[in-house]
Coordinates of C-alpha atoms in Angstrom, one line a residue:
D1 CA 81.1 113.1 86.7
G2 CA 83.4 110.2 87.7
K3 CA 86.2 112.3 89.2
I4 CA 86.1 110.4 92.5
E5 CA 86.2 107.0 90.7
K6 CA 89.1 108.1 88.5
F7 CA 91.0 109.3 91.5
A8 CA 90.3 106.0 93.3
V9 CA 91.6 104.0 90.4
K10 CA 94.7 106.2 90.1
S11 CA 95.4 105.6 93.8
L12 CA 95.2 101.8 93.6
P13 CA 98.9 101.2 93.0
V14 CA 99.8 103.3 96.1
L15 CA 97.2 101.6 98.2
E16 CA 98.3 98.1 97.1
K17 CA 101.9 98.9 97.9
S18 CA 100.9 100.3 101.2
L19 CA 98.9 97.2 102.0
A20 CA 101.8 94.8 101.0
E21 CA 104.2 96.7 103.3
A22 CA 101.7 96.9 106.1
K23 CA 101.2 93.2 106.0
Q24 CA 104.9 92.7 106.7
V25 CA 104.4 94.0 110.2
D26 CA 104.0 91.2 112.7
S27 CA 101.0 92.3 114.7
S28 CA 101.7 89.7 117.4
L29 CA 105.0 91.5 118.2
L30 CA 103.1 94.7 118.4
N31 CA 100.7 93.2 120.8
K32 CA 103.6 92.1 123.0
A33 CA 105.2 95.5 122.9
I34 CA 102.0 97.5 123.5
K35 CA 98.8 95.9 124.7
N36 CA 96.3 95.5 121.8
E37 CA 98.5 97.5 119.4
G38 CA 98.8 94.7 116.9
T39 CA 95.0 94.1 117.0
I40 CA 94.2 97.8 116.5
Y41 CA 96.8 98.0 113.7
Y42 CA 95.2 95.1 111.9
E43 CA 91.5 96.0 112.5
K44 CA 91.9 99.7 111.7
Y45 CA 95.0 100.3 109.5
I46 CA 95.2 97.1 107.4
K47 CA 91.4 96.7 107.0
G48 CA 91.1 100.3 106.2
I49 CA 93.5 100.0 103.3
Q50 CA 91.8 96.8 102.2
F51 CA 88.4 98.5 102.1
Q52 CA 89.8 101.4 100.2
I53 CA 91.2 99.0 97.6
E54 CA 88.0 97.0 97.3
G55 CA 86.0 100.2 97.0
A56 CA 88.2 101.5 94.2
K57 CA 88.2 98.3 92.3
N58 CA 84.4 97.8 92.6
A59 CA 83.4 101.5 92.3
D60 CA 81.9 101.1 95.8
A61 CA 82.0 104.5 97.4
Q62 CA 80.6 103.2 100.7
K63 CA 83.4 100.7 101.1
S64 CA 86.0 103.3 100.2
L65 CA 84.5 105.6 102.8
K66 CA 84.6 102.8 105.4
G67 CA 88.2 102.3 104.7
Q68 CA 89.0 106.0 105.1
Q69 CA 87.0 106.0 108.3
L70 CA 89.1 103.1 109.7
Y71 CA 92.3 104.7 108.7
G72 CA 91.2 108.0 110.4
E73 CA 90.4 106.1 113.5
Y74 CA 93.9 104.5 113.5
A75 CA 95.5 107.9 112.9
E76 CA 93.6 109.3 115.9
Y77 CA 94.6 106.3 118.1
M78 CA 98.2 106.8 117.2
E79 CA 98.0 110.5 117.9
K80 CA 96.5 109.9 121.3
N81 CA 98.5 106.8 122.4
I82 CA 101.8 106.4 120.7
R83 CA 104.5 109.0 121.6

């Protein structure tokens, strides 16, 4: 009935702001501080947000789901490795 699509569209401004702020982080500095941290940050966190935005804009549930999955993987990584 379109509830998911409506929610996705409503979340776009938050996701877009999150992406803009996430892109300000210098992943090469993260890689210097913690091995592969910047790469993981980019591949999981930033790409996850990008996929969620693309999914919402194009009503592509699979892409949104992929973005959520990547974000979840990044959250798990952080929980296990960064303390």
